[in-house]
CSV table of C-alpha atoms in Angstrom, one decimal:
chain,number,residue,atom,x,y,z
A,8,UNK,CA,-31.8,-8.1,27.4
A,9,UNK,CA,-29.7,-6.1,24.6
A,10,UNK,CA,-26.8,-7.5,23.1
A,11,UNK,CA,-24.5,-5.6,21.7
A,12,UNK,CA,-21.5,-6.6,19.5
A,13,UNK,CA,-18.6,-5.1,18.4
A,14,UNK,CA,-17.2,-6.4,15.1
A,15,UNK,CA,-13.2,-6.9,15.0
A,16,UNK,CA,-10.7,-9.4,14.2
A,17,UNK,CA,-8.8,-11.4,17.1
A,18,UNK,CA,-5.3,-11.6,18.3
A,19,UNK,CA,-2.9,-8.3,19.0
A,20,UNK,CA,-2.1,-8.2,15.1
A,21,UNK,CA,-5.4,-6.9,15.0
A,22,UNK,CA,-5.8,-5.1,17.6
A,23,UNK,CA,-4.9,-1.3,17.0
A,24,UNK,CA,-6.4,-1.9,13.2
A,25,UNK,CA,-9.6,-0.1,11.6
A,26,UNK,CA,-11.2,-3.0,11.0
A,27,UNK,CA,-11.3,-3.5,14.9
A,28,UNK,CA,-12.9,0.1,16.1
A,29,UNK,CA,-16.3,-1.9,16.9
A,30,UNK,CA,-14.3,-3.8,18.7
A,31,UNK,CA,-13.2,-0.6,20.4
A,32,UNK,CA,-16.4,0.8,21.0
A,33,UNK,CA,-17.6,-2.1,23.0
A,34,UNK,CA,-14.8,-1.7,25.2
A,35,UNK,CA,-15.0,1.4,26.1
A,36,UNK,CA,-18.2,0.7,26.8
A,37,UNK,CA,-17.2,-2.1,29.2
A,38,UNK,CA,-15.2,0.6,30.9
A,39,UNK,CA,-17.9,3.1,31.3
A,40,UNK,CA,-20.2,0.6,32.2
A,41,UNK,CA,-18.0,-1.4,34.4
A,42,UNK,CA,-19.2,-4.4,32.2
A,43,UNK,CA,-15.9,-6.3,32.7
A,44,UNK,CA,-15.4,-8.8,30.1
A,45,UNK,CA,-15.5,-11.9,32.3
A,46,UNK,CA,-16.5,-14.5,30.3
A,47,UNK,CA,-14.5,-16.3,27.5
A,48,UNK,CA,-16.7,-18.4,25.3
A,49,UNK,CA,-15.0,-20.5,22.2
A,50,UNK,CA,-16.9,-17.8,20.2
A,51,UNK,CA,-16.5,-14.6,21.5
A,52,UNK,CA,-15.8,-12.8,25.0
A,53,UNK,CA,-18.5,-11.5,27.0
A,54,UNK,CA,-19.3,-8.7,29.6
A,55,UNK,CA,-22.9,-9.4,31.1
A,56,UNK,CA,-24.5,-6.1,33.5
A,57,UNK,CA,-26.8,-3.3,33.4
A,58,UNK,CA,-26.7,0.2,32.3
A,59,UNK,CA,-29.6,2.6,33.0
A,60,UNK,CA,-32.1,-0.6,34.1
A,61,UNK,CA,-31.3,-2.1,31.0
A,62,UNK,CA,-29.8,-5.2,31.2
A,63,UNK,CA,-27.1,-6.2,28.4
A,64,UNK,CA,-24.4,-8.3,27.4
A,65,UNK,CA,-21.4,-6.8,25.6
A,66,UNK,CA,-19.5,-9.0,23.0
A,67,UNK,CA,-15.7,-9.0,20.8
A,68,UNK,CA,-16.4,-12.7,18.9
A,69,UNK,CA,-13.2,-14.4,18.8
A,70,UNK,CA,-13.8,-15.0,15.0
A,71,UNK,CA,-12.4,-13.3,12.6
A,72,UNK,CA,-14.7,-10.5,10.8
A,73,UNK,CA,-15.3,-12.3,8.0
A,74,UNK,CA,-16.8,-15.0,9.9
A,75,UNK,CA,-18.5,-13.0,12.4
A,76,UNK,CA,-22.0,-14.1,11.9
A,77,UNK,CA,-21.2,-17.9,13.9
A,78,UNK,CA,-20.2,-15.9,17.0
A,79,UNK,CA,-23.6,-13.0,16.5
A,80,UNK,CA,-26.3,-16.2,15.4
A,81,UNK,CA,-24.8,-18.5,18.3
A,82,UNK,CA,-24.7,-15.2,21.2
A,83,UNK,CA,-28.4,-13.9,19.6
A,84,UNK,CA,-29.7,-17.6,20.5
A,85,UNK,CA,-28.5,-17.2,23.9
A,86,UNK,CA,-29.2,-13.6,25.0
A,87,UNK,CA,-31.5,-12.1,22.7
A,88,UNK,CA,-35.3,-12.7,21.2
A,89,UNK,CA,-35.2,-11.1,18.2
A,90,UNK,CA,-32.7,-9.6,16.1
A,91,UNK,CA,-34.0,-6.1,16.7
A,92,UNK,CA,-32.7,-7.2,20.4
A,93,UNK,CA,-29.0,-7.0,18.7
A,94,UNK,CA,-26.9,-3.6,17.9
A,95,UNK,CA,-24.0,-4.5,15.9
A,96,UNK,CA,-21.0,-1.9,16.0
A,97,UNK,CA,-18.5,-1.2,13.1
A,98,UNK,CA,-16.2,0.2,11.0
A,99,UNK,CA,-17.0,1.7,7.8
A,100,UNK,CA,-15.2,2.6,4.8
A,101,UNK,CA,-17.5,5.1,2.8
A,102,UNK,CA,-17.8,7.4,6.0
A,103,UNK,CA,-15.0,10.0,7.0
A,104,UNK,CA,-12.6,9.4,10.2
A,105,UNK,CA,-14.6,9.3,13.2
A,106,UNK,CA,-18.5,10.2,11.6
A,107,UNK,CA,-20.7,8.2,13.4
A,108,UNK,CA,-23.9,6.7,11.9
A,109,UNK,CA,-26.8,5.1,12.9
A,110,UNK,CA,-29.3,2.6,11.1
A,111,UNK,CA,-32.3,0.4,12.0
A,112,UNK,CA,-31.3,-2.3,9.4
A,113,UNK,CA,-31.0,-2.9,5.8
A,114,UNK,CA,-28.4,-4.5,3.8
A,115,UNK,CA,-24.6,-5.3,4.2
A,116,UNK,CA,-23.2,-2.3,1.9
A,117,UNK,CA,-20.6,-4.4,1.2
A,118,UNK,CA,-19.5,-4.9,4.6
A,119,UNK,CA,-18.6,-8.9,4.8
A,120,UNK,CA,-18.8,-8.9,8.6
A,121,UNK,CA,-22.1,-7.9,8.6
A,122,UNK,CA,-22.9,-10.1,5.5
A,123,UNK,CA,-21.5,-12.7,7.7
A,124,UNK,CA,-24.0,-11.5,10.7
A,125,UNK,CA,-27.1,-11.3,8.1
A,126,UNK,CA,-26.7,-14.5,6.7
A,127,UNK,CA,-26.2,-16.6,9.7
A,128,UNK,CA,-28.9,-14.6,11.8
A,129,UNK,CA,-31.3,-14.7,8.6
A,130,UNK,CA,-32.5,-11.2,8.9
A,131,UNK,CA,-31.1,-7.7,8.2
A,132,UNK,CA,-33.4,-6.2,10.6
A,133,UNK,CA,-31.2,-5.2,13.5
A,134,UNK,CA,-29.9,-1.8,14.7
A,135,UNK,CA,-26.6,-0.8,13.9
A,136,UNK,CA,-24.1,1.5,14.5
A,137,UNK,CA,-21.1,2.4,11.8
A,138,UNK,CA,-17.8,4.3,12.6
A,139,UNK,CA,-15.7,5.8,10.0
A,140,UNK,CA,-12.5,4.8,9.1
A,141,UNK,CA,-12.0,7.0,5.6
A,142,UNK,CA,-11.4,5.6,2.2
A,143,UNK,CA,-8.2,3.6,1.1
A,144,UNK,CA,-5.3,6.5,-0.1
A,145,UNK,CA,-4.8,5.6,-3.9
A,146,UNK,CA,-2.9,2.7,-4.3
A,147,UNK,CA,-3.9,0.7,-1.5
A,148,UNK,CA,-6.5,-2.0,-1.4
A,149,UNK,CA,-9.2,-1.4,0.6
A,150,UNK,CA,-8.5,-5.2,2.5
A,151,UNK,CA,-4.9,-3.3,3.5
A,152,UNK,CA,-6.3,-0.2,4.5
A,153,UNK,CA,-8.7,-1.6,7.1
A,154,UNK,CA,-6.3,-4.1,8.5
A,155,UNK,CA,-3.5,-1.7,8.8
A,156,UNK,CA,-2.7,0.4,12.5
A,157,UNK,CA,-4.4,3.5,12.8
A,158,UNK,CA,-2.1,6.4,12.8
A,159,UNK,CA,-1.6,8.3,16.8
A,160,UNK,CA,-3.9,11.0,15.1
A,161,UNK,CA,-6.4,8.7,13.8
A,162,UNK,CA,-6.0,7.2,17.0
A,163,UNK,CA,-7.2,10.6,18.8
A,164,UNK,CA,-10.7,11.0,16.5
A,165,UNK,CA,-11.4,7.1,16.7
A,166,UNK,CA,-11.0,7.9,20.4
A,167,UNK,CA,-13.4,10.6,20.7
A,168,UNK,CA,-15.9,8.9,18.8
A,169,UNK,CA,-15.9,5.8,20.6
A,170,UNK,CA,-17.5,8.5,23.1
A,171,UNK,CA,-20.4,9.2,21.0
A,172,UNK,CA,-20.8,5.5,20.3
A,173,UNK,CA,-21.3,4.8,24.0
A,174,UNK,CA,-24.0,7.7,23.5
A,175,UNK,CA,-25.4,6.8,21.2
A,176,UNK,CA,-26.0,3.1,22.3
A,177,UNK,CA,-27.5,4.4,25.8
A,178,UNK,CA,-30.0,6.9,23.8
A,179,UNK,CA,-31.0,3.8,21.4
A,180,UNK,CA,-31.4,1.8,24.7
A,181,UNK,CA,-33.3,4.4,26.6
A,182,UNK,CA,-34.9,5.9,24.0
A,183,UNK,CA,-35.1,3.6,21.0
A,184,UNK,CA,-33.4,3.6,17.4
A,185,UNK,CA,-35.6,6.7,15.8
A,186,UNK,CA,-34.7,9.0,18.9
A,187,UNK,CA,-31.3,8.1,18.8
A,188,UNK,CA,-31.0,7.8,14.9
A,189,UNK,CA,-32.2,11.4,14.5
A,190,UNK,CA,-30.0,12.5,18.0
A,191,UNK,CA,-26.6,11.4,16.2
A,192,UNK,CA,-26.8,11.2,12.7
């Protein structure tokens, strides 16, 4: 089983944020899937099904991102062996609007969600997948930029990209991190 876990913050103050597009991708993914999230745990909300014979459990935790690691740690106990049985979904600063990258593991980057994730799971070898959200305009801090709405244009390319995310997450399932690493990077 494959657990895969958008990072976001909860609550509709949140929810049209940058800082939420992993929470984004995971529902579209619900939607193409028909992976309904059915299930409301105290720690996050959870869509359980298949996709391509591969079974997997979608997840938004109901923490907040900086605390996202007590909602991965407890869901990873329950669904998944091993880390490398996770794929965490996120935004990232340091990538333009939309770009999509891929990664078999490795450090936060400065990312406290997934700090949060690494240090409650005790490993930073899981697959992950990063969305771009731009760099702060000058003047504003990169904590306002991320929890700010996206703009109806930013809107359209997170939308699009949320897209290649669900590709990308069926290639990595199918297919395995390298293929889909070097397929969307």
């Amino acid at each position: 089983m494959r657990l895969i876990v958008g990072l976001g913050n909860p609550g509709r103050r949140y929810a049209n944020s940058r800082h939420n597009v992993g929470f984004r991708c995971v529902e579209h993914m619900a939607r193409e899937w028909n992976v309904p999230f059915r299930e409301r745990r105290k720690l996050a909300a959870l869509g359980r099904g298949s996709v391509d014979g591969h079974e997997v459990v979608l997840a938004k935790p109901r923490t907040f991102m900086n605390d996202s690691g007590a909602a991965v740690a407890y869901l990873l106990t329950r669904f998944a062996s091993t880390p490398r049985d996770l794929v965490v979904v996120y935004d990232e600063m340091d990538l333009p609007l939309g770009r999509v990258r891929l990664r078999r593991g490795g450090s936060a980057a400065g990312h406290n969600g997934v700090r949060s994730v690494i240090d409650a799971i005790a490993s930073q070898e899981f697959p992950r997948i990063r969305m771009g959200i731009g760099k702060a305009p000058e003047g504003v801090t990169g904590m306002d930029h991320v929890l700010k709405p996206l703009r109806a244009d930013e809107r359209r390319v997170i939308g699009e990209s949320v897209t290649i995310v669900e590709q990308a997450v069926r290639c990595l399932l199918d297919e395995g991190i390298e293929t889909a690493m070097g397929r969307f990077n």
